[in-house]
GROMACS .gro file of C-alpha atoms in nm:
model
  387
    1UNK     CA    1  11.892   9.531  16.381
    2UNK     CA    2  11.990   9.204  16.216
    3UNK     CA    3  12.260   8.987  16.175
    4UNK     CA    4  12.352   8.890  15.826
    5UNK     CA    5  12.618   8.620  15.788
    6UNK     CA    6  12.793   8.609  15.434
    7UNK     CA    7  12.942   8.297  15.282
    8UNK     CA    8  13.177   8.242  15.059
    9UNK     CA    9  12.969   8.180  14.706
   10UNK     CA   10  13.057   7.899  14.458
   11UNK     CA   11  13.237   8.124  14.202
   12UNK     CA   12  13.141   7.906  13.897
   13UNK     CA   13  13.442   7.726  13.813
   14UNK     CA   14  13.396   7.396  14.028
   15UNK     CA   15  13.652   7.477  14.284
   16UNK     CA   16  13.648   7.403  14.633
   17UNK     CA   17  13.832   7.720  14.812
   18UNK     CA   18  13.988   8.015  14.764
   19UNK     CA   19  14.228   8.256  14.851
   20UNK     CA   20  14.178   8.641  14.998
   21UNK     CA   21  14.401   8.878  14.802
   22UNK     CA   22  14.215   9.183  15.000
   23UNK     CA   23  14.028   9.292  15.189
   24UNK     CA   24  13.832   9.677  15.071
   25UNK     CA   25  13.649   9.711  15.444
   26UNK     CA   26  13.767   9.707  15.815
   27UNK     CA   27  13.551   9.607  16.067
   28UNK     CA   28  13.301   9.820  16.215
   29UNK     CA   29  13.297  10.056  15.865
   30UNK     CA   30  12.958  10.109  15.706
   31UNK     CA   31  12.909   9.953  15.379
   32UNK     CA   32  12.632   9.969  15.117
   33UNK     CA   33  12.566   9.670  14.910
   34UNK     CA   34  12.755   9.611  14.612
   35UNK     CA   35  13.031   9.838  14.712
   36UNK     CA   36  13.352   9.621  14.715
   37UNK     CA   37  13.389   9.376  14.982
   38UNK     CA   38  13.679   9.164  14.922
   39UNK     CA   39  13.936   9.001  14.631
   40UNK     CA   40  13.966   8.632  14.640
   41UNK     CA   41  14.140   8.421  14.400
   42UNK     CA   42  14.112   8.051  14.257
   43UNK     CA   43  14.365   7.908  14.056
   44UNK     CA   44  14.221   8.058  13.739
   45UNK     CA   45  14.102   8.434  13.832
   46UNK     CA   46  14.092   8.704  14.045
   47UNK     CA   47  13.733   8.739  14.170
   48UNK     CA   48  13.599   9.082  14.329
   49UNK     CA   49  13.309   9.007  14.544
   50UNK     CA   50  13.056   9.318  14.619
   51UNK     CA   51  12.871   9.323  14.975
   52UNK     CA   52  12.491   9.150  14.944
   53UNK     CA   53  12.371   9.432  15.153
   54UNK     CA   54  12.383   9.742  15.313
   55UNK     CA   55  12.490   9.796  15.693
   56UNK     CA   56  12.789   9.763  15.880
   57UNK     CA   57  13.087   9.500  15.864
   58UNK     CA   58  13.111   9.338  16.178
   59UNK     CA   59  13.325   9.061  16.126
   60UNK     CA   60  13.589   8.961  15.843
   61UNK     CA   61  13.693   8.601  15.811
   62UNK     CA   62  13.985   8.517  15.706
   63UNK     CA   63  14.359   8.700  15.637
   64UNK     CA   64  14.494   8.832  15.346
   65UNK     CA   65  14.661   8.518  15.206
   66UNK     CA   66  14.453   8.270  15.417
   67UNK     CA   67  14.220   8.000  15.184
   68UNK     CA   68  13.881   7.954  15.277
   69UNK     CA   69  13.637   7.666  15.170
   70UNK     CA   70  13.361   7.758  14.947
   71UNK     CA   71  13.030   7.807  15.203
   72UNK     CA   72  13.265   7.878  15.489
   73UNK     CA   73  13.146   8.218  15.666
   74UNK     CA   74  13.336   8.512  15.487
   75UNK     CA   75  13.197   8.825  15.679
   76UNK     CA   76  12.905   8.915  15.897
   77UNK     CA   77  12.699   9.220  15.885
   78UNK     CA   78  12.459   9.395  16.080
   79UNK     CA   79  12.179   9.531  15.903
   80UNK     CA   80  11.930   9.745  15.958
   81UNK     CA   81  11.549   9.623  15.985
   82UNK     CA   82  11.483   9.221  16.097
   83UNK     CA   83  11.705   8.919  16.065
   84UNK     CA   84  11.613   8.775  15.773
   85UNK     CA   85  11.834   8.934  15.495
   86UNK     CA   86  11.798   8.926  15.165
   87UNK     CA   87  11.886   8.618  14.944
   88UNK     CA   88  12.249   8.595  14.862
   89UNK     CA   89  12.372   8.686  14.520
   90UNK     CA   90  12.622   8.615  14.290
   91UNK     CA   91  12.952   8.868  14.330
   92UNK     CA   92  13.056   9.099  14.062
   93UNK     CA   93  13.367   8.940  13.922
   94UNK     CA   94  13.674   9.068  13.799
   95UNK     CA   95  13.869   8.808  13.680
   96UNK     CA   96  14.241   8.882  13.549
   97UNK     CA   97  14.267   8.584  13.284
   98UNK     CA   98  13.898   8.550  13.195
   99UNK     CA   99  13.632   8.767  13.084
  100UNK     CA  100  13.432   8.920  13.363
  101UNK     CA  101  13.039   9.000  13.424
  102UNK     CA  102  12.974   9.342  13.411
  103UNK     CA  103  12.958   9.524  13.776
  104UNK     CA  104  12.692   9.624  13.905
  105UNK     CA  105  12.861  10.004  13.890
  106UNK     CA  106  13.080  10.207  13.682
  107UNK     CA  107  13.427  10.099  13.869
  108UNK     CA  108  13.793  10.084  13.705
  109UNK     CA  109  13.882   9.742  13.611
  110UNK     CA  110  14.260   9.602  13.731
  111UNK     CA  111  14.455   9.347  13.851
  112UNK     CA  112  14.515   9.348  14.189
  113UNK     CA  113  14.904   9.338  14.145
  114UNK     CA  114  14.818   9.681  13.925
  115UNK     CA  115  14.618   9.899  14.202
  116UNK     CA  116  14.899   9.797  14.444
  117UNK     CA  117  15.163   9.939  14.195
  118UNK     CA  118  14.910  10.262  14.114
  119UNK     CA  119  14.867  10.302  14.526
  120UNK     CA  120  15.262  10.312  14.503
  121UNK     CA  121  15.328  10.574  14.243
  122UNK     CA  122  15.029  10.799  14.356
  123UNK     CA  123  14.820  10.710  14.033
  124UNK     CA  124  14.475  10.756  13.977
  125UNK     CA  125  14.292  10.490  13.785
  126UNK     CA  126  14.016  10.676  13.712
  127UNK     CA  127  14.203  10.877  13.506
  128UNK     CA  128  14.341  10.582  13.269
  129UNK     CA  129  14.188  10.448  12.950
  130UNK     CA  130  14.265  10.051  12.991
  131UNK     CA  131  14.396   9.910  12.649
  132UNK     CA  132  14.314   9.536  12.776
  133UNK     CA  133  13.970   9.339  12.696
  134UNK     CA  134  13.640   9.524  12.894
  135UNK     CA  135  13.882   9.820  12.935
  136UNK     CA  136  14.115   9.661  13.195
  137UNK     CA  137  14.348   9.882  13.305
  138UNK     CA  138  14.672   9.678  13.232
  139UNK     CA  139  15.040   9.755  13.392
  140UNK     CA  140  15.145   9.874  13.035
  141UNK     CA  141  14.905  10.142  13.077
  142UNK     CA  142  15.047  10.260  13.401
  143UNK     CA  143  15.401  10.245  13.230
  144UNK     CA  144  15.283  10.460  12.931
  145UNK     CA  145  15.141  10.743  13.163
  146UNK     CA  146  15.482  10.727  13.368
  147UNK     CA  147  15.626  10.786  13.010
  148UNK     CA  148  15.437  11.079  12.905
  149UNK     CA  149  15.501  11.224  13.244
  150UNK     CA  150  15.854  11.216  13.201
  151UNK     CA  151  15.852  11.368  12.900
  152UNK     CA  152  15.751  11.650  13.057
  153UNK     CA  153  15.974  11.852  13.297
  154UNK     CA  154  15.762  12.040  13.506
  155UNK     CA  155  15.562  11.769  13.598
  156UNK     CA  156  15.595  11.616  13.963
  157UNK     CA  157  15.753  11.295  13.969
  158UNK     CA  158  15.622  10.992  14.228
  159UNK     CA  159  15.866  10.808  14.395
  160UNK     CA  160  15.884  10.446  14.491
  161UNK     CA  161  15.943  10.432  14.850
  162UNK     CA  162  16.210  10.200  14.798
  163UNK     CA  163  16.400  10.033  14.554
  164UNK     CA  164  16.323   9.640  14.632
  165UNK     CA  165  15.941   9.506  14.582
  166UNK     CA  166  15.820   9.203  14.795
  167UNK     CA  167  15.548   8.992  14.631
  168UNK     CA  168  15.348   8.787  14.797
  169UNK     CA  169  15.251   8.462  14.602
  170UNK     CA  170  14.918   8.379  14.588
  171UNK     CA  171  14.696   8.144  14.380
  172UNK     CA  172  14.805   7.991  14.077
  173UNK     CA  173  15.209   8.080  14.140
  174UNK     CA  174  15.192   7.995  14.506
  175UNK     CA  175  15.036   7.641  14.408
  176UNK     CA  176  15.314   7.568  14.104
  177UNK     CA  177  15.528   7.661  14.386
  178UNK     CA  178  15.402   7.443  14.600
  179UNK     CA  179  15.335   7.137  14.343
  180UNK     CA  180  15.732   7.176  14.241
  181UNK     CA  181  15.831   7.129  14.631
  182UNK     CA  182  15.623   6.862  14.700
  183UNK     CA  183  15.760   6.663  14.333
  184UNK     CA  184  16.116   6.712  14.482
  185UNK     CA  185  16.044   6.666  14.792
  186UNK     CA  186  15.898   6.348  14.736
  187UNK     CA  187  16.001   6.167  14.409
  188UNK     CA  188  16.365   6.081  14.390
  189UNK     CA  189  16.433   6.234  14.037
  190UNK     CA  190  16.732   6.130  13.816
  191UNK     CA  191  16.816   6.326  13.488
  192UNK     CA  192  16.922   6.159  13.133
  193UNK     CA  193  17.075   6.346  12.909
  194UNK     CA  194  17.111   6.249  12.546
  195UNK     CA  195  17.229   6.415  12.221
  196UNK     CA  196  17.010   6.371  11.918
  197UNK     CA  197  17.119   6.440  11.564
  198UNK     CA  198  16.817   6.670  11.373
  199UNK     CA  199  16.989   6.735  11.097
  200UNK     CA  200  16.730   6.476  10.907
  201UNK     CA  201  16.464   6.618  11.066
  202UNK     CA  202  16.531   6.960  11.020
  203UNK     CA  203  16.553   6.891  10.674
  204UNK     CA  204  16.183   6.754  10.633
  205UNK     CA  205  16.028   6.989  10.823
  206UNK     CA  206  16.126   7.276  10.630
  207UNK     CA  207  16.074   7.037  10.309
  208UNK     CA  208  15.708   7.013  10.453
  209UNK     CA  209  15.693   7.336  10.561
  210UNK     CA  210  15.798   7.466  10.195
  211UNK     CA  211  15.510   7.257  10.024
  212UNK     CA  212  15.206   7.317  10.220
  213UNK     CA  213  15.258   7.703  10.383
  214UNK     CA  214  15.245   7.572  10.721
  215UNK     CA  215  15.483   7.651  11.001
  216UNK     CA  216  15.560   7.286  11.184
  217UNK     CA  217  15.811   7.328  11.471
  218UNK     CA  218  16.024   7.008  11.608
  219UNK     CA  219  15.776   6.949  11.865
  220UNK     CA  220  15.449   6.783  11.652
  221UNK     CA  221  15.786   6.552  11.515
  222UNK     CA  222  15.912   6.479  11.899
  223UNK     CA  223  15.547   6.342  12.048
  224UNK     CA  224  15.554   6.125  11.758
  225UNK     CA  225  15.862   5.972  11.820
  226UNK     CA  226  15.760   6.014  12.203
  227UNK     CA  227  15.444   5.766  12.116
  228UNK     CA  228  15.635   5.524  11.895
  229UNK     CA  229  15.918   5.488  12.190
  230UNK     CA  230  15.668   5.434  12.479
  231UNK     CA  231  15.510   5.170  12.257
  232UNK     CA  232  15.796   5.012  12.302
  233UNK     CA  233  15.864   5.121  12.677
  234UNK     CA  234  15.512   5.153  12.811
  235UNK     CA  235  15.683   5.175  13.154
  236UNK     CA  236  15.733   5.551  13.131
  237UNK     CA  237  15.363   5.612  13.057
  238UNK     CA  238  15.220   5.576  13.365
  239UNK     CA  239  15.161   5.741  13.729
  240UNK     CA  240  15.246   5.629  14.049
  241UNK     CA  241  15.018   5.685  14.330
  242UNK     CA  242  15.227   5.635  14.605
  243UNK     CA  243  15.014   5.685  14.877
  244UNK     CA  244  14.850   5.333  14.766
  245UNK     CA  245  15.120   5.209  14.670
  246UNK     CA  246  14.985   5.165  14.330
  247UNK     CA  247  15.131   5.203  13.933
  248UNK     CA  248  14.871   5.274  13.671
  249UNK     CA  249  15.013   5.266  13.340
  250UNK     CA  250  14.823   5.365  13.075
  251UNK     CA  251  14.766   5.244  12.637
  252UNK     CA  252  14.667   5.588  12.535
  253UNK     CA  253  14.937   5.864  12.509
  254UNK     CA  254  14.825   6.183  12.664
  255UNK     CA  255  15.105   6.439  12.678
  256UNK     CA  256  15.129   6.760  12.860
  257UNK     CA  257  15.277   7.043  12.691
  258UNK     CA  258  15.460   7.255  12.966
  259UNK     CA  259  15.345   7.646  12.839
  260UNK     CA  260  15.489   7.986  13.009
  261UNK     CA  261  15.178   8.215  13.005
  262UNK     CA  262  15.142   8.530  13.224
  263UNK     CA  263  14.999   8.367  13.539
  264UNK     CA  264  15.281   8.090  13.535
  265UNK     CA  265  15.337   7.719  13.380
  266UNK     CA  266  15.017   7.577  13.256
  267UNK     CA  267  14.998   7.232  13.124
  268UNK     CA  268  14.772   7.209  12.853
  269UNK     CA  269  14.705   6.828  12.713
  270UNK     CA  270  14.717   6.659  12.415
  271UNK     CA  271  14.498   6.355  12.451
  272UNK     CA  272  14.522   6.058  12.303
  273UNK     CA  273  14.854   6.148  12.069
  274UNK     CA  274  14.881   5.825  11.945
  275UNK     CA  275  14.564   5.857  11.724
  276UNK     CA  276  14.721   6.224  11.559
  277UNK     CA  277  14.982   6.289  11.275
  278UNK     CA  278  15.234   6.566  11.307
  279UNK     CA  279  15.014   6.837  11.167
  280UNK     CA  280  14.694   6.723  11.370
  281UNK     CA  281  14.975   6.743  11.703
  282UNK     CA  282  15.088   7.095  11.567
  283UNK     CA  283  14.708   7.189  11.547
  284UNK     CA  284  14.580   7.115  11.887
  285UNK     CA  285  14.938   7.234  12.046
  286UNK     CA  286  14.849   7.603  11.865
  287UNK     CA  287  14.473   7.513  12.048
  288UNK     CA  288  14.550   7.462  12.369
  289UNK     CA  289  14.862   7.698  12.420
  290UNK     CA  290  14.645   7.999  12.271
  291UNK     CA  291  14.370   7.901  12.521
  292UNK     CA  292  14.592   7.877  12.798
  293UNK     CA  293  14.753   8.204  12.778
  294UNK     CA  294  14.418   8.385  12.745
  295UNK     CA  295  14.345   8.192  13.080
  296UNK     CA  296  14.062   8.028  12.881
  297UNK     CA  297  14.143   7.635  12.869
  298UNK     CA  298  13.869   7.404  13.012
  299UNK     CA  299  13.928   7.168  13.299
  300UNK     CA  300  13.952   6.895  13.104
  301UNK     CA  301  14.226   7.040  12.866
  302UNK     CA  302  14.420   7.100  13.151
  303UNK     CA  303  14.420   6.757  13.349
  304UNK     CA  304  14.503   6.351  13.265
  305UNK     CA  305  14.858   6.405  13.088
  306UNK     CA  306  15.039   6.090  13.159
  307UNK     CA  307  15.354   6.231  13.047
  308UNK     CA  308  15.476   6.539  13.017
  309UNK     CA  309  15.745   6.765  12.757
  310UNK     CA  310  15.880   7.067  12.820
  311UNK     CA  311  16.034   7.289  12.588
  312UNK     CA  312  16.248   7.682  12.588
  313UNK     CA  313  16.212   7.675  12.227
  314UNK     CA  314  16.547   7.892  12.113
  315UNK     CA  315  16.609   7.933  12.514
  316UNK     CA  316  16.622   7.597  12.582
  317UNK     CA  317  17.037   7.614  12.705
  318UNK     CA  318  17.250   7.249  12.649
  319UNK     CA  319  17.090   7.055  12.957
  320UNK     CA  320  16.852   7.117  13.194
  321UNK     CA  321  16.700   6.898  13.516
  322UNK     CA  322  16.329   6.909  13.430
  323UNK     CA  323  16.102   6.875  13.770
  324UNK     CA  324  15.835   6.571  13.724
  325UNK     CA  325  15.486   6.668  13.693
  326UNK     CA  326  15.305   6.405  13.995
  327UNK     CA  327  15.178   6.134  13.966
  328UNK     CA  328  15.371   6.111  13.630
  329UNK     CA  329  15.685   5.918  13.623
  330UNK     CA  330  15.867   6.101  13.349
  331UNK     CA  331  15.932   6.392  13.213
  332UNK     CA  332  16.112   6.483  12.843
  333UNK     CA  333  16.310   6.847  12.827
  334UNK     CA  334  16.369   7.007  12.501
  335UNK     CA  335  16.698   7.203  12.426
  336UNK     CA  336  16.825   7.440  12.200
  337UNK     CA  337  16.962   7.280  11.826
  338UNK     CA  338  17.265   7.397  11.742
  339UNK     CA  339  17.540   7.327  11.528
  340UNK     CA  340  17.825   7.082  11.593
  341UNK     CA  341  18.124   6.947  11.403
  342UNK     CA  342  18.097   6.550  11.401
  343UNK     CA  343  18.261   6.213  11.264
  344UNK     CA  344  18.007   6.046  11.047
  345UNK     CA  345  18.133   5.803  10.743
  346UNK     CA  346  18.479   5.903  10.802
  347UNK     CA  347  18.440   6.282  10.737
  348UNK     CA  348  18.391   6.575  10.932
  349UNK     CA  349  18.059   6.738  10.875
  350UNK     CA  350  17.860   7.012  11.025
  351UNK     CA  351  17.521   6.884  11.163
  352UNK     CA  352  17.240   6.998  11.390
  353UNK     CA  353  17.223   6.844  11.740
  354UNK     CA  354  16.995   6.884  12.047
  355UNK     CA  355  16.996   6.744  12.337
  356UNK     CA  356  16.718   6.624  12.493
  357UNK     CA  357  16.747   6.677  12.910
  358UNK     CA  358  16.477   6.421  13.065
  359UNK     CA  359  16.379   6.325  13.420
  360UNK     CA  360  16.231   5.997  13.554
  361UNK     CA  361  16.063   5.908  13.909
  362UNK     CA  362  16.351   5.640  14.015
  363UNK     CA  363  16.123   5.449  14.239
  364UNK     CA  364  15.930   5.301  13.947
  365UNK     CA  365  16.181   5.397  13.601
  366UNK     CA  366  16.505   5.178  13.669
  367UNK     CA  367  16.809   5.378  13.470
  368UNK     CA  368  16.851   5.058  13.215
  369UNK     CA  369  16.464   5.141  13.142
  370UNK     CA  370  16.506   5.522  13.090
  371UNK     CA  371  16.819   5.466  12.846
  372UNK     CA  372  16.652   5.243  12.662
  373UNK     CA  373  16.322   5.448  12.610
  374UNK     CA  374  16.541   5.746  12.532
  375UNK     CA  375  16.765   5.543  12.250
  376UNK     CA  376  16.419   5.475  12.074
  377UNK     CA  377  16.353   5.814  12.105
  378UNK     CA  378  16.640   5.955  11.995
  379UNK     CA  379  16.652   5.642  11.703
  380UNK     CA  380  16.260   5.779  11.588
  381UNK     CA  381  16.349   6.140  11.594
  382UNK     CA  382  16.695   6.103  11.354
  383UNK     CA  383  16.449   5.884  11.145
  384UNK     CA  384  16.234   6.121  11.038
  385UNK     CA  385  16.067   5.960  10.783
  386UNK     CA  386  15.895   5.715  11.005
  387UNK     CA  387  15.738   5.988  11.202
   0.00000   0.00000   0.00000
């Protein structure tokens, strides 16, 4: 007999650790190799790793939920035959945001938030057609079988044992999670709020929209206002490490464009805004937020903002109390526009307002600073033809 002990692989993506999701085989069960071992995930994917070899699971390292470093031992095995197993491989990986290799066998492909919800109703994956990329079996196709099973009377009905669901965070929402406690718990945050009249703007981005087909939102128009204010208030474009004690403000303008995508809020980066018009902006904010939601952005795309702006679009309420992305010192929130009756050269008009809701790191942005970079803000954006 011999003793094969199994390490936790480098999946590919540069990270350092990762999380089990679950565990496929208890202890002291017999296992052939690249039968399912075990689901871990990173902060990007969901990564099914098959057994290296055949034999019999001794030992499991590591709970469901527990993070292990990459090379730490995962699971030992006994094998039949002498010591010396075989060379490790690469697992079979089934990622949930980014395209897979193919497995080694003919398996159904899902999320592991989808088998636990097919375990639940007493569904059979095999028996599903996935509509998502590589055939994924997705939790729309679990809804559409429910459908067509309810459309028929006779058929038996499954039951969810109760009617509350606990979720268990794991990877990428238990470490926004985490980031957003340790911002508050750490940087004393104080919220501006400012109203901004758009009415201008609104006007010459349709007027630009009209003459060249292209669909400009107000956000390519707010980063460059955002560049031309901190060019005036460089304060606010910097990060505070304040472990050493140290400020590191920087010249160029990279913003981070807050984006909702199925695995939680990604921040995608614009670098180096200063150098970009409002249609170049528009262009790489259509890049990066189409990459991000198809869990598909590089490292790089997704790290150095030095200020961040965050945005509900039509959702976006009257005032919010953004949470600072660390080591930033500022953060700008986006609210809805909306009409308003206002004084302006002695008449009552109707105009479009927004307010803009925006946070600052009060150890190192004094409130006369953060008024004043938010009246050039607001003084850029209701002068739209200097954008």
């Amino acid at each position: 007999m011999g003793r094969y002990v199994y390490k936790l692989p480098d999946i590919g993506e540069g990270i350092a650790e990762a999380e089990i999701v679950k565990w496929h085989v208890e202890p002291g069960a017999a296992i052939t190799q690249d039968q399912p071992l075990v689901d871990v995930m990173t902060d990007k994917a969901t990564v099914e790793i098959a057994a290296p070899v055949s034999g019999t699971l001794s030992e499991r390292h590591g709970k469901e939920g527990q993070k292990l470093a990459v090379g730490a031992a995962l699971a030992v095995f006994e094998t039949e035959g002498a010591a010396e197993a075989p060379q490790q491989q690469a697992p079979a990986q089934r990622q949930e945001e980014q395209r897979a290799s193919p497995p080694h066998s003919v398996k159904c492909l899902a999320a592991p938030a989808v088998r636990a919800r097919a375990r639940r109703l007493a569904l059979d994956l095999a028996t599903l057609s996935g509509s998502g990329p590589e055939g994924r079996i997705l939790h729309e196709d679990l809804d559409g079988l429910l459908t067509s099973r309810a459309s028929r009377p006779e058929a038996a009905q499954p039951k969810a044992p109760e009617d509350v669901e606990e979720i268990q965070l794991f990877g990428l929402r238990r470490r926004i999670a985490e980031r957003m406690q340790e911002s508050k718990r750490r940087i004393p945050h104080f919220t501006y709020v400012e109203e901004v009249d758009v009415e201008d703007l609104e006007r010459e981005r349709a007027r630009r929209n009209a003459g060249n087909g292209a669909h400009l939102t107000l956000l390519p128009f707010l980063i460059r206002a955002l560049v031309m204010a901190i060019a005036e208030h460089p304060e606010v474009n910097c990060h505070f490490d304040d472990e050493a004690g140290k400020i590191r403000r920087f010249r160029p303008v990279h913003v981070g464009i807050a984006t909702q995508t199925e695995r939680g809020l990604l921040v995608p980066v614009i670098h180096h805004a200063e150098r970009l018009d409002a249609e170049e902006i528009a262009a790489e904010i259509q890049r990066l937020s189409t990459a991000a939601r198809a869990g598909k952005s590089a490292r790089e795309e997704l790290t150095g903002s030095t200020i961040t702006v965050t945005s509900l679009g039509s959702l976006g309420g009257i005032a919010a109390t953004p949470i600072i992305n660390p080591p930033e010192v500022a953060i700008v929130g986006v609210n809805r526009i909306r009409e308003k009756l206002v004084l302006r050269d002695g008449e009552v008009q109707a105009r479009k307002v927004m307010n803009l809701s925006s946070s600052f790191d009060h150890r190192i942005v004094d409130g006369f600073v953060a008024a004043a970079f938010i009246a050039a803000l607001k003084q850029a954006m209701e002068a739209p033809l200097s954008l």
